[in-house]
Amino acid sequence: MIQLRTFQPEDAEKIISWVDSPLVFYQWCAGFLGTYPITAENLRQYYEKEGTDTDYHVLTAFHEQVIFAHLTMRFLKEEPGTARIGFLILDTNLRGQGYGKKLMQEILKLAFSYDHIKQVTLGVFENNPRAKACYTACGFQEEKEKEPKTYPCMGEDWPFYDMKLSRTDWEKGVFLKKQIESKGKQGLLLT
């Protein structure tokens, strides 16, 4: 069973252990947390500064009492009714095993438990196709832009996608329908 709780300073060591290269670092935080390599103290200090905002939630995810993921969720003042997921990272050893989808389902339950939230958004770099596939499987759709967005990372301009999932689509179970379609009728048992 996956559980979410507020980030604790002692979580930082475990979280940064998953950031094993500059590529992973910039895919994770786009440099908002400083430069690679990041330290546990850097992460703690960043969240101490951000911790005064009641619309900013820093979360740690557990499975069987072991930390396996980390993320933030902000309620956007500039876009009322929107929760923005950020800094999402999973334990390196658990990637590709379905934990991302299960975690995202828990995050969405949490976000939409707030009555004022009408949509959840996130951003993902083009060079992170596994993450994008996970978000798409959970029902997120690319927001259509007139011009492709880019963000400067590692001396390059990295294209990225803004993705969103509306409360209406989430309540209709769009992500479950997409899983059924992609696996075929025999591939998913709903209980």
CSV table of C-alpha atoms in Angstrom, one decimal:
chain,number,residue,atom,x,y,z
A,1,MET,CA,0.0,0.0,0.0
A,2,ILE,CA,1.3,3.4,-0.9
A,3,GLN,CA,1.2,6.2,1.6
A,4,LEU,CA,2.0,9.9,1.3
A,5,ARG,CA,3.2,12.1,4.1
A,6,THR,CA,4.9,15.5,4.6
A,7,PHE,CA,8.6,15.5,3.8
A,8,GLN,CA,10.8,15.3,6.8
A,9,PRO,CA,14.4,16.7,6.8
A,10,GLU,CA,15.8,13.1,7.4
A,11,ASP,CA,14.2,12.0,4.0
A,12,ALA,CA,16.7,14.2,2.1
A,13,GLU,CA,19.6,11.7,2.2
A,14,LYS,CA,17.5,8.9,0.6
A,15,ILE,CA,16.0,11.2,-2.0
A,16,ILE,CA,19.3,12.6,-3.3
A,17,SER,CA,20.7,9.0,-3.5
A,18,TRP,CA,18.4,8.6,-6.5
A,19,VAL,CA,20.0,11.5,-8.3
A,20,ASP,CA,23.0,9.8,-9.8
A,21,SER,CA,23.8,11.9,-12.8
A,22,PRO,CA,23.5,15.5,-14.1
A,23,LEU,CA,20.8,14.2,-16.6
A,24,VAL,CA,18.6,12.8,-13.8
A,25,PHE,CA,19.2,15.9,-11.7
A,26,TYR,CA,18.0,18.3,-14.4
A,27,GLN,CA,15.1,16.0,-15.5
A,28,TRP,CA,14.0,16.0,-11.9
A,29,CYS,CA,14.2,19.7,-10.9
A,30,ALA,CA,15.3,21.7,-14.0
A,31,GLY,CA,18.0,23.3,-11.9
A,32,PHE,CA,15.6,25.0,-9.5
A,33,LEU,CA,17.4,23.2,-6.7
A,34,GLY,CA,20.8,24.6,-7.7
A,35,THR,CA,23.5,22.6,-9.5
A,36,TYR,CA,24.6,19.0,-9.7
A,37,PRO,CA,25.6,17.3,-7.5
A,38,ILE,CA,22.9,18.2,-4.9
A,39,THR,CA,23.4,17.6,-1.2
A,40,ALA,CA,20.9,16.6,1.4
A,41,GLU,CA,21.5,20.0,3.0
A,42,ASN,CA,20.8,21.8,-0.3
A,43,LEU,CA,17.4,20.0,-0.5
A,44,ARG,CA,16.5,20.7,3.2
A,45,GLN,CA,17.4,24.4,2.8
A,46,TYR,CA,15.4,24.8,-0.3
A,47,TYR,CA,12.3,23.4,1.4
A,48,GLU,CA,12.9,25.4,4.5
A,49,LYS,CA,12.6,28.6,2.4
A,50,GLU,CA,9.5,27.3,0.6
A,51,GLY,CA,7.9,25.9,3.7
A,52,THR,CA,6.1,29.0,4.7
A,53,ASP,CA,3.7,28.8,1.8
A,54,THR,CA,0.5,26.9,2.9
A,55,ASP,CA,-0.3,26.2,-0.8
A,56,TYR,CA,3.0,24.3,-1.3
A,57,HIS,CA,3.1,20.7,-0.1
A,58,VAL,CA,6.4,18.7,0.0
A,59,LEU,CA,5.6,15.0,0.1
A,60,THR,CA,7.4,11.7,0.6
A,61,ALA,CA,5.9,8.4,-0.6
A,62,PHE,CA,6.2,5.1,1.2
A,63,HIS,CA,5.6,1.5,0.3
A,64,GLU,CA,5.9,-1.1,3.0
A,65,GLN,CA,7.4,1.6,5.3
A,66,VAL,CA,10.2,2.3,2.9
A,67,ILE,CA,10.7,5.7,1.2
A,68,PHE,CA,10.4,5.2,-2.6
A,69,ALA,CA,9.4,8.5,-4.1
A,70,HIS,CA,9.3,12.3,-3.5
A,71,LEU,CA,7.3,15.1,-5.0
A,72,THR,CA,5.7,18.5,-4.5
A,73,MET,CA,2.2,19.7,-5.0
A,74,ARG,CA,1.4,23.4,-5.3
A,75,PHE,CA,-2.0,25.1,-5.4
A,76,LEU,CA,-1.5,27.8,-8.0
A,77,LYS,CA,-2.5,31.3,-7.0
A,78,GLU,CA,-2.1,32.4,-10.6
A,79,GLU,CA,-4.5,29.6,-11.7
A,80,PRO,CA,-7.1,29.1,-9.1
A,81,GLY,CA,-8.4,25.5,-9.1
A,82,THR,CA,-5.1,24.1,-10.3
A,83,ALA,CA,-2.7,21.8,-8.4
A,84,ARG,CA,0.8,21.5,-10.0
A,85,ILE,CA,2.9,18.4,-9.4
A,86,GLY,CA,6.6,19.0,-9.4
A,87,PHE,CA,10.0,17.5,-8.4
A,88,LEU,CA,8.6,13.9,-8.8
A,89,ILE,CA,11.3,11.3,-8.5
A,90,LEU,CA,11.2,7.6,-7.8
A,91,ASP,CA,13.8,5.3,-6.3
A,92,THR,CA,16.1,4.2,-9.1
A,93,ASN,CA,15.6,0.5,-8.3
A,94,LEU,CA,11.9,0.7,-8.7
A,95,ARG,CA,11.5,2.5,-12.0
A,96,GLY,CA,9.7,0.6,-14.7
A,97,GLN,CA,7.8,-1.6,-12.3
A,98,GLY,CA,4.5,0.2,-12.1
A,99,TYR,CA,5.2,2.2,-8.9
A,100,GLY,CA,5.0,5.5,-10.8
A,101,LYS,CA,1.4,4.8,-12.0
A,102,LYS,CA,0.3,3.6,-8.5
A,103,LEU,CA,1.9,6.7,-7.0
A,104,MET,CA,0.3,9.0,-9.5
A,105,GLN,CA,-3.1,7.5,-8.6
A,106,GLU,CA,-2.6,8.3,-4.9
A,107,ILE,CA,-1.4,11.8,-5.8
A,108,LEU,CA,-4.5,12.4,-7.9
A,109,LYS,CA,-6.8,11.1,-5.1
A,110,LEU,CA,-5.1,13.5,-2.7
A,111,ALA,CA,-5.2,16.5,-5.1
A,112,PHE,CA,-8.9,16.0,-6.0
A,113,SER,CA,-9.8,15.5,-2.4
A,114,TYR,CA,-9.6,19.3,-2.2
A,115,ASP,CA,-13.0,20.5,-3.5
A,116,HIS,CA,-11.5,23.6,-5.1
A,117,ILE,CA,-9.1,21.7,-7.4
A,118,LYS,CA,-10.5,21.3,-10.9
A,119,GLN,CA,-7.3,20.2,-12.7
A,120,VAL,CA,-3.9,18.8,-11.9
A,121,THR,CA,-0.9,19.8,-14.1
A,122,LEU,CA,2.7,18.9,-14.4
A,123,GLY,CA,5.7,19.4,-16.7
A,124,VAL,CA,7.9,16.7,-18.3
A,125,PHE,CA,10.9,17.1,-20.5
A,126,GLU,CA,10.9,15.5,-24.0
A,127,ASN,CA,14.1,13.6,-23.0
A,128,ASN,CA,12.2,11.7,-20.3
A,129,PRO,CA,9.9,9.5,-22.4
A,130,ARG,CA,9.3,6.9,-19.6
A,131,ALA,CA,7.9,9.6,-17.3
A,132,LYS,CA,5.7,11.0,-20.1
A,133,ALA,CA,4.4,7.6,-20.8
A,134,CYS,CA,3.5,7.1,-17.2
A,135,TYR,CA,1.6,10.4,-17.0
A,136,THR,CA,-0.2,9.6,-20.2
A,137,ALA,CA,-1.2,6.2,-18.9
A,138,CYS,CA,-2.7,7.9,-15.9
A,139,GLY,CA,-4.9,10.2,-18.0
A,140,PHE,CA,-2.8,13.3,-18.4
A,141,GLN,CA,-2.9,15.0,-21.8
A,142,GLU,CA,-0.5,17.4,-23.4
A,143,GLU,CA,-1.6,21.0,-23.3
A,144,LYS,CA,-1.5,22.2,-26.9
A,145,GLU,CA,0.9,25.2,-27.3
A,146,LYS,CA,1.3,27.5,-30.2
A,147,GLU,CA,5.0,27.4,-29.8
A,148,PRO,CA,6.9,24.4,-28.3
A,149,LYS,CA,8.2,25.3,-24.8
A,150,THR,CA,11.8,24.9,-23.9
A,151,TYR,CA,13.8,25.3,-20.8
A,152,PRO,CA,17.6,25.9,-20.6
A,153,CYS,CA,19.4,22.9,-19.0
A,154,MET,CA,23.0,21.7,-19.3
A,155,GLY,CA,23.8,24.3,-21.9
A,156,GLU,CA,20.9,23.3,-24.2
A,157,ASP,CA,17.3,24.2,-24.6
A,158,TRP,CA,15.3,21.2,-23.6
A,159,PRO,CA,11.8,20.9,-25.0
A,160,PHE,CA,9.1,20.1,-22.5
A,161,TYR,CA,5.4,19.3,-22.3
A,162,ASP,CA,2.9,20.8,-20.0
A,163,MET,CA,0.3,18.1,-19.2
A,164,LYS,CA,-3.0,18.2,-17.4
A,165,LEU,CA,-5.8,16.1,-16.1
A,166,SER,CA,-9.2,17.6,-15.3
A,167,ARG,CA,-11.3,16.5,-12.4
A,168,THR,CA,-14.0,15.5,-14.9
A,169,ASP,CA,-11.7,13.2,-16.8
A,170,TRP,CA,-10.3,11.8,-13.6
A,171,GLU,CA,-13.8,11.1,-12.3
A,172,LYS,CA,-14.7,9.4,-15.5
A,173,GLY,CA,-11.7,7.1,-15.1
A,174,VAL,CA,-10.0,8.1,-18.3
A,175,PHE,CA,-6.7,6.7,-17.1
A,176,LEU,CA,-8.3,3.3,-16.5
A,177,LYS,CA,-9.9,3.3,-19.9
A,178,LYS,CA,-6.5,4.0,-21.5
A,179,GLN,CA,-4.9,1.1,-19.6
A,180,ILE,CA,-7.7,-1.2,-20.8
A,181,GLU,CA,-7.2,-0.1,-24.4
A,182,SER,CA,-3.5,-0.4,-24.3
A,183,LYS,CA,-3.5,-3.9,-22.6
A,184,GLY,CA,-6.5,-5.4,-24.3
A,185,LYS,CA,-9.6,-6.7,-22.6
A,186,GLN,CA,-7.7,-9.6,-20.9
A,187,GLY,CA,-4.9,-7.4,-19.6
A,188,LEU,CA,-6.5,-5.5,-16.7
A,189,LEU,CA,-8.8,-6.9,-14.0
A,190,LEU,CA,-10.7,-4.2,-12.1
A,191,THR,CA,-11.7,-5.2,-8.6
